[in-house]
GROMACS .gro file of C-alpha atoms in nm:
model
  298
    1MET     CA    1   0.053   2.034   1.970
    2SER     CA    2  -0.177   1.703   2.166
    3ARG     CA    3  -0.341   1.625   2.431
    4GLN     CA    4  -0.158   1.470   2.688
    5ASP     CA    5  -0.267   1.714   2.931
    6ALA     CA    6  -0.632   1.550   2.865
    7ALA     CA    7  -0.862   1.355   3.056
    8PRO     CA    8  -0.770   0.977   2.868
    9ASP     CA    9  -1.040   0.834   2.698
   10GLU     CA   10  -1.257   0.581   2.805
   11LEU     CA   11  -1.298   0.515   2.421
   12PHE     CA   12  -0.946   0.442   2.319
   13ASP     CA   13  -0.934   0.162   2.242
   14LEU     CA   14  -1.266   0.075   2.080
   15LYS     CA   15  -1.144   0.385   1.867
   16ALA     CA   16  -0.785   0.304   1.778
   17SER     CA   17  -0.957  -0.080   1.675
   18PHE     CA   18  -1.204   0.066   1.453
   19TYR     CA   19  -0.968   0.343   1.234
   20THR     CA   20  -0.694   0.096   1.159
   21GLY     CA   21  -0.972  -0.120   1.055
   22ASN     CA   22  -1.005  -0.369   1.358
   23TYR     CA   23  -1.340  -0.386   1.319
   24GLN     CA   24  -1.463  -0.679   1.569
   25ALA     CA   25  -1.211  -0.597   1.833
   26CYS     CA   26  -1.434  -0.236   1.828
   27ILE     CA   27  -1.768  -0.413   1.891
   28ASP     CA   28  -1.589  -0.673   2.135
   29GLU     CA   29  -1.383  -0.385   2.271
   30ALA     CA   30  -1.780  -0.246   2.324
   31GLN     CA   31  -1.899  -0.483   2.542
   32LYS     CA   32  -1.661  -0.455   2.828
   33VAL     CA   33  -1.643  -0.068   2.825
   34ARG     CA   34  -1.830   0.089   3.042
   35VAL     CA   35  -1.942   0.453   2.971
   36SER     CA   36  -2.170   0.730   3.123
   37GLY     CA   37  -2.399   1.038   2.916
   38GLU     CA   38  -2.297   1.104   2.530
   39LYS     CA   39  -1.974   0.861   2.624
   40ILE     CA   40  -2.268   0.578   2.545
   41VAL     CA   41  -2.403   0.757   2.206
   42GLU     CA   42  -2.034   0.765   2.116
   43ARG     CA   43  -1.985   0.419   2.190
   44ASP     CA   44  -2.252   0.284   2.011
   45CYS     CA   45  -2.163   0.500   1.693
   46PHE     CA   46  -1.874   0.370   1.651
   47VAL     CA   47  -2.015  -0.022   1.697
   48PHE     CA   48  -2.284   0.020   1.460
   49ARG     CA   49  -2.048   0.198   1.190
   50SER     CA   50  -1.847  -0.130   1.262
   51TYR     CA   51  -2.122  -0.338   1.133
   52ILE     CA   52  -2.164  -0.143   0.870
   53ALA     CA   53  -1.734  -0.156   0.738
   54GLN     CA   54  -1.863  -0.618   0.812
   55ASN     CA   55  -2.076  -0.582   0.567
   56LYS     CA   56  -2.366  -0.621   0.817
   57PHE     CA   57  -2.626  -0.366   0.736
   58ARG     CA   58  -2.906  -0.580   0.876
   59VAL     CA   59  -2.775  -0.544   1.244
   60VAL     CA   60  -2.801  -0.173   1.225
   61LEU     CA   61  -3.133  -0.175   1.058
   62ASP     CA   62  -3.327  -0.397   1.324
   63ALA     CA   63  -3.107  -0.228   1.625
   64ILE     CA   64  -3.179   0.138   1.522
   65LYS     CA   65  -3.526   0.266   1.596
   66SER     CA   66  -3.691   0.575   1.383
   67SER     CA   67  -3.619   0.736   1.732
   68ALA     CA   68  -3.327   0.726   1.812
   69ASP     CA   69  -3.025   0.964   1.912
   70ALA     CA   70  -2.967   1.228   1.581
   71SER     CA   71  -2.610   1.040   1.591
   72MET     CA   72  -2.726   0.722   1.560
   73LYS     CA   73  -2.981   0.813   1.308
   74ALA     CA   74  -2.725   0.945   1.032
   75VAL     CA   75  -2.544   0.632   1.107
   76ARG     CA   76  -2.869   0.383   1.009
   77LEU     CA   77  -2.921   0.559   0.720
   78TYR     CA   78  -2.544   0.522   0.573
   79ALA     CA   79  -2.636   0.195   0.670
   80GLU     CA   80  -2.962   0.222   0.442
   81PHE     CA   81  -2.705   0.390   0.268
   82MET     CA   82  -2.506   0.153   0.206
   83ALA     CA   83  -2.756  -0.124   0.165
   84GLY     CA   84  -2.990  -0.002  -0.059
   85ALA     CA   85  -3.017  -0.049  -0.413
   86PRO     CA   86  -2.869   0.201  -0.663
   87ASP     CA   87  -3.174   0.395  -0.762
   88LYS     CA   88  -3.235   0.428  -0.394
   89LYS     CA   89  -2.955   0.602  -0.312
   90ASN     CA   90  -3.091   0.908  -0.365
   91ALA     CA   91  -3.346   0.949  -0.141
   92VAL     CA   92  -3.064   0.776   0.144
   93LEU     CA   93  -2.861   1.083   0.044
   94SER     CA   94  -3.162   1.375   0.087
   95GLN     CA   95  -3.262   1.262   0.386
   96LEU     CA   96  -2.925   1.259   0.548
   97ASP     CA   97  -2.840   1.612   0.354
   98ASP     CA   98  -3.206   1.706   0.560
   99MET     CA   99  -3.028   1.632   0.917
  100LEU     CA  100  -2.779   1.783   0.815
  101GLN     CA  101  -2.921   2.116   0.770
  102LYS     CA  102  -3.107   2.078   1.029
  103ASP     CA  103  -2.801   1.986   1.305
  104ALA     CA  104  -2.461   2.124   1.078
  105SER     CA  105  -2.271   2.070   1.376
  106ASN     CA  106  -2.319   1.691   1.476
  107ASP     CA  107  -2.030   1.569   1.391
  108VAL     CA  108  -2.146   1.255   1.312
  109VAL     CA  109  -2.434   1.357   1.104
  110VAL     CA  110  -2.173   1.514   0.877
  111LEU     CA  111  -1.923   1.299   0.859
  112MET     CA  112  -2.167   1.019   0.734
  113ALA     CA  113  -2.313   1.252   0.488
  114ALA     CA  114  -1.989   1.297   0.365
  115SER     CA  115  -1.904   0.903   0.336
  116ALA     CA  116  -2.185   0.890   0.119
  117TYR     CA  117  -2.152   1.143  -0.081
  118TYR     CA  118  -1.780   0.978  -0.109
  119THR     CA  119  -1.875   0.633  -0.211
  120VAL     CA  120  -2.063   0.765  -0.438
  121GLY     CA  121  -1.823   0.968  -0.583
  122ASN     CA  122  -1.940   1.242  -0.574
  123PHE     CA  123  -1.640   1.486  -0.409
  124GLU     CA  124  -1.703   1.798  -0.443
  125ALA     CA  125  -2.101   1.749  -0.265
  126ALA     CA  126  -1.890   1.536  -0.013
  127LEU     CA  127  -1.648   1.808   0.089
  128ARG     CA  128  -1.888   2.105   0.117
  129CYS     CA  129  -2.023   1.910   0.461
  130LEU     CA  130  -1.683   1.853   0.618
  131HIS     CA  131  -1.618   2.197   0.544
  132GLN     CA  132  -1.878   2.250   0.823
  133SER     CA  133  -1.673   2.051   1.053
  134ASN     CA  134  -1.343   2.124   1.250
  135ASP     CA  135  -1.298   1.734   1.373
  136LEU     CA  136  -1.027   1.535   1.345
  137GLU     CA  137  -1.269   1.229   1.117
  138CYS     CA  138  -1.431   1.460   0.978
  139LEU     CA  139  -1.140   1.673   0.877
  140ASN     CA  140  -0.916   1.268   0.792
  141LEU     CA  141  -1.216   1.228   0.589
  142SER     CA  142  -1.095   1.575   0.400
  143VAL     CA  143  -0.742   1.453   0.345
  144LYS     CA  144  -0.833   1.136   0.208
  145ILE     CA  145  -1.077   1.282  -0.025
  146LEU     CA  146  -0.890   1.579  -0.173
  147LEU     CA  147  -0.568   1.324  -0.231
  148SER     CA  148  -0.814   1.140  -0.439
  149ILE     CA  149  -0.836   1.411  -0.670
  150ASN     CA  150  -0.494   1.493  -0.676
  151ARG     CA  151  -0.521   1.815  -0.459
  152VAL     CA  152  -0.221   1.789  -0.238
  153ASP     CA  153  -0.167   2.132  -0.187
  154LEU     CA  154  -0.489   2.134   0.005
  155ALA     CA  155  -0.492   1.847   0.202
  156GLY     CA  156  -0.184   1.910   0.310
  157LYS     CA  157  -0.345   2.277   0.457
  158GLU     CA  158  -0.615   1.970   0.617
  159GLN     CA  159  -0.314   1.791   0.782
  160LYS     CA  160  -0.179   2.130   0.929
  161LYS     CA  161  -0.497   2.166   1.093
  162MET     CA  162  -0.536   1.818   1.240
  163CYS     CA  163  -0.172   1.890   1.320
  164ASP     CA  164  -0.296   2.143   1.503
  165LEU     CA  165  -0.504   1.991   1.718
  166ASP     CA  166  -0.389   1.660   1.810
  167GLU     CA  167  -0.063   1.598   1.604
  168ASP     CA  168  -0.008   1.217   1.779
  169SER     CA  169  -0.356   1.070   1.692
  170ILE     CA  170  -0.397   0.791   1.534
  171LEU     CA  171  -0.649   0.991   1.271
  172THR     CA  172  -0.326   1.237   1.233
  173GLN     CA  173  -0.109   0.944   1.120
  174LEU     CA  174  -0.248   0.832   0.895
  175ALA     CA  175  -0.321   1.178   0.717
  176THR     CA  176   0.041   1.242   0.712
  177ALA     CA  177   0.049   0.897   0.601
  178TRP     CA  178  -0.116   0.942   0.317
  179LEU     CA  179  -0.012   1.247   0.262
  180ASN     CA  180   0.388   1.129   0.235
  181VAL     CA  181   0.291   0.889   0.007
  182ALA     CA  182   0.075   1.090  -0.265
  183ARG     CA  183   0.449   1.333  -0.212
  184GLY     CA  184   0.615   1.049  -0.278
  185GLY     CA  185   1.023   1.074  -0.299
  186PRO     CA  186   1.186   0.982   0.042
  187LYS     CA  187   0.882   1.057   0.249
  188ILE     CA  188   0.706   0.699   0.084
  189GLN     CA  189   1.015   0.490   0.359
  190ASP     CA  190   0.859   0.805   0.640
  191ALA     CA  191   0.430   0.695   0.516
  192TYR     CA  192   0.577   0.267   0.558
  193HIS     CA  193   0.741   0.357   0.913
  194ILE     CA  194   0.420   0.502   1.040
  195PHE     CA  195   0.180   0.227   0.925
  196GLN     CA  196   0.471  -0.015   1.039
  197ASP     CA  197   0.497   0.142   1.410
  198LEU     CA  198   0.087   0.142   1.358
  199GLN     CA  199   0.056  -0.223   1.294
  200GLU     CA  200   0.331  -0.332   1.561
  201ARG     CA  201   0.116  -0.069   1.800
  202PHE     CA  202  -0.278  -0.286   1.734
  203GLN     CA  203  -0.285  -0.570   1.541
  204SER     CA  204  -0.205  -0.634   1.161
  205THR     CA  205  -0.569  -0.568   0.985
  206PRO     CA  206  -0.666  -0.552   0.609
  207PHE     CA  207  -0.657  -0.173   0.592
  208LEU     CA  208  -0.246  -0.157   0.702
  209LEU     CA  209  -0.168  -0.465   0.557
  210ASN     CA  210  -0.293  -0.236   0.247
  211SER     CA  211  -0.180   0.062   0.378
  212LEU     CA  212   0.228  -0.136   0.315
  213ALA     CA  213   0.210  -0.302  -0.019
  214VAL     CA  214   0.067   0.067  -0.132
  215CYS     CA  215   0.386   0.191  -0.042
  216ASN     CA  216   0.642  -0.106  -0.183
  217VAL     CA  217   0.500  -0.048  -0.442
  218ASN     CA  218   0.590   0.314  -0.465
  219GLN     CA  219   0.898   0.220  -0.456
  220GLY     CA  220   0.966  -0.067  -0.637
  221ARG     CA  221   0.904  -0.287  -0.422
  222ILE     CA  222   0.664  -0.601  -0.581
  223ASP     CA  223   0.750  -0.876  -0.387
  224ASP     CA  224   0.707  -0.685  -0.082
  225ALA     CA  225   0.367  -0.563  -0.191
  226LEU     CA  226   0.239  -0.891  -0.296
  227ASP     CA  227   0.382  -1.071   0.042
  228CYS     CA  228   0.170  -0.764   0.213
  229VAL     CA  229  -0.172  -0.858  -0.020
  230LYS     CA  230  -0.124  -1.168   0.048
  231GLU     CA  231  -0.152  -1.176   0.426
  232ALA     CA  232  -0.461  -0.917   0.368
  233TYR     CA  233  -0.634  -1.152   0.179
  234ASP     CA  234  -0.575  -1.432   0.416
  235LYS     CA  235  -0.716  -1.249   0.709
  236ASP     CA  236  -1.083  -1.139   0.504
  237SER     CA  237  -1.060  -1.258   0.164
  238ASN     CA  238  -1.360  -1.037   0.043
  239ASN     CA  239  -1.235  -0.696   0.121
  240VAL     CA  240  -1.233  -0.489  -0.150
  241GLU     CA  241  -0.894  -0.244  -0.059
  242THR     CA  242  -0.698  -0.571  -0.055
  243LEU     CA  243  -0.912  -0.742  -0.409
  244VAL     CA  244  -0.829  -0.375  -0.574
  245ASN     CA  245  -0.455  -0.421  -0.545
  246PHE     CA  246  -0.480  -0.784  -0.533
  247VAL     CA  247  -0.556  -0.756  -0.920
  248THR     CA  248  -0.234  -0.467  -0.953
  249ILE     CA  249   0.029  -0.636  -0.803
  250LEU     CA  250  -0.041  -0.934  -0.982
  251SER     CA  251  -0.102  -0.734  -1.377
  252LEU     CA  252   0.290  -0.541  -1.229
  253SER     CA  253   0.435  -0.852  -1.167
  254GLY     CA  254   0.308  -1.006  -1.538
  255LYS     CA  255   0.019  -1.248  -1.380
  256ILE     CA  256  -0.265  -1.147  -1.611
  257GLU     CA  257  -0.466  -1.441  -1.623
  258LEU     CA  258  -0.405  -1.489  -1.195
  259ALA     CA  259  -0.552  -1.123  -1.219
  260LYS     CA  260  -0.810  -1.193  -1.393
  261ARG     CA  261  -1.005  -1.437  -1.079
  262TYR     CA  262  -0.960  -1.175  -0.816
  263ILE     CA  263  -1.150  -0.949  -1.106
  264SER     CA  264  -1.405  -1.173  -1.153
  265GLN     CA  265  -1.442  -1.160  -0.775
  266LEU     CA  266  -1.456  -0.801  -0.765
  267ASN     CA  267  -1.741  -0.825  -1.006
  268GLU     CA  268  -1.965  -1.028  -0.832
  269ALA     CA  269  -1.901  -0.904  -0.472
  270HIS     CA  270  -1.878  -0.525  -0.508
  271PRO     CA  271  -1.969  -0.471  -0.827
  272GLN     CA  272  -2.083  -0.120  -0.774
  273HIS     CA  273  -1.753   0.010  -0.576
  274PRO     CA  274  -1.579   0.247  -0.797
  275THR     CA  275  -1.299   0.105  -0.899
  276VAL     CA  276  -1.516  -0.221  -1.054
  277LEU     CA  277  -1.728   0.089  -1.204
  278GLU     CA  278  -1.401   0.274  -1.389
  279TRP     CA  279  -1.252  -0.045  -1.500
  280ALA     CA  280  -1.641  -0.173  -1.585
  281ALA     CA  281  -1.617   0.235  -1.854
  282LYS     CA  282  -1.271   0.176  -1.961
  283GLU     CA  283  -1.261  -0.150  -2.098
  284GLU     CA  284  -1.669  -0.061  -2.293
  285GLU     CA  285  -1.468   0.215  -2.356
  286PHE     CA  286  -1.215   0.027  -2.565
  287ASP     CA  287  -1.498  -0.211  -2.676
  288MET     CA  288  -1.587   0.065  -2.852
  289LEU     CA  289  -1.271   0.209  -2.990
  290SER     CA  290  -1.206  -0.114  -3.132
  291SER     CA  291  -1.549  -0.189  -3.297
  292GLN     CA  292  -1.503   0.137  -3.447
  293ILE     CA  293  -1.068   0.085  -3.533
  294LEU     CA  294  -1.194  -0.275  -3.772
  295ALA     CA  295  -1.537  -0.069  -3.866
  296ASN     CA  296  -1.299   0.175  -4.077
  297ARG     CA  297  -1.035  -0.079  -4.201
  298ALA     CA  298  -1.358  -0.333  -4.352
   0.00000   0.00000   0.00000
């Protein structure tokens, strides 16, 4: 089923830019599109979420006032969450939870609360939030989370819901591609074609290039994967997914010393990213085990 017979969405280009990771294009498109009513809030939510994706949290915090619409308030809280120190995040999560209890039918509130929990690795809480919505973007995040905890079976069920709602949606195509990567084998090439098609239809972005890199790695095409990541790095040298993939692919290529440079950049630029924290924990565990072994030999 698709929405080909539905009325055209005035925000299609803006949403397409956001979903494919072209956040500046989303912001620029918002200056040109003319909408009214509820579409104004929807447009502005995408704009401010784009600023958050660019780590421009102060823009969001200064622009959205306390008297704003509930959706905009939720976006502001998410910006506050992302900008805040680790010891401040629980307080913001509590505020998002309160909003969710008062208005569980607001998909933006659901999405912002779930995104915050997902960011800190509380996947169970994130999925509890998302369970309350059948919005495509919420289902898309559910697929991503379920795949990250290796529940390919449940991710497949959520992706099926998305296909029933709108199989032609960019969000559905992305979820299908991620699912294909997780299923492996010839499905990875299917995923590659989806990401490639999105890149040709819209613009090449770090998000799509990193997705292509993952497909290439899983098919043993390490040099092609490295080319994708290099191009993504040229577009945004501080993108966390690009840096993580650079480290992984360079390590697979045996270029350990070069990989260490990007580890240093990751540690400096994204010290609280889950992957960085996981690597730090494993390094600490390794050092502890090494010390124990040396002590036993003494």
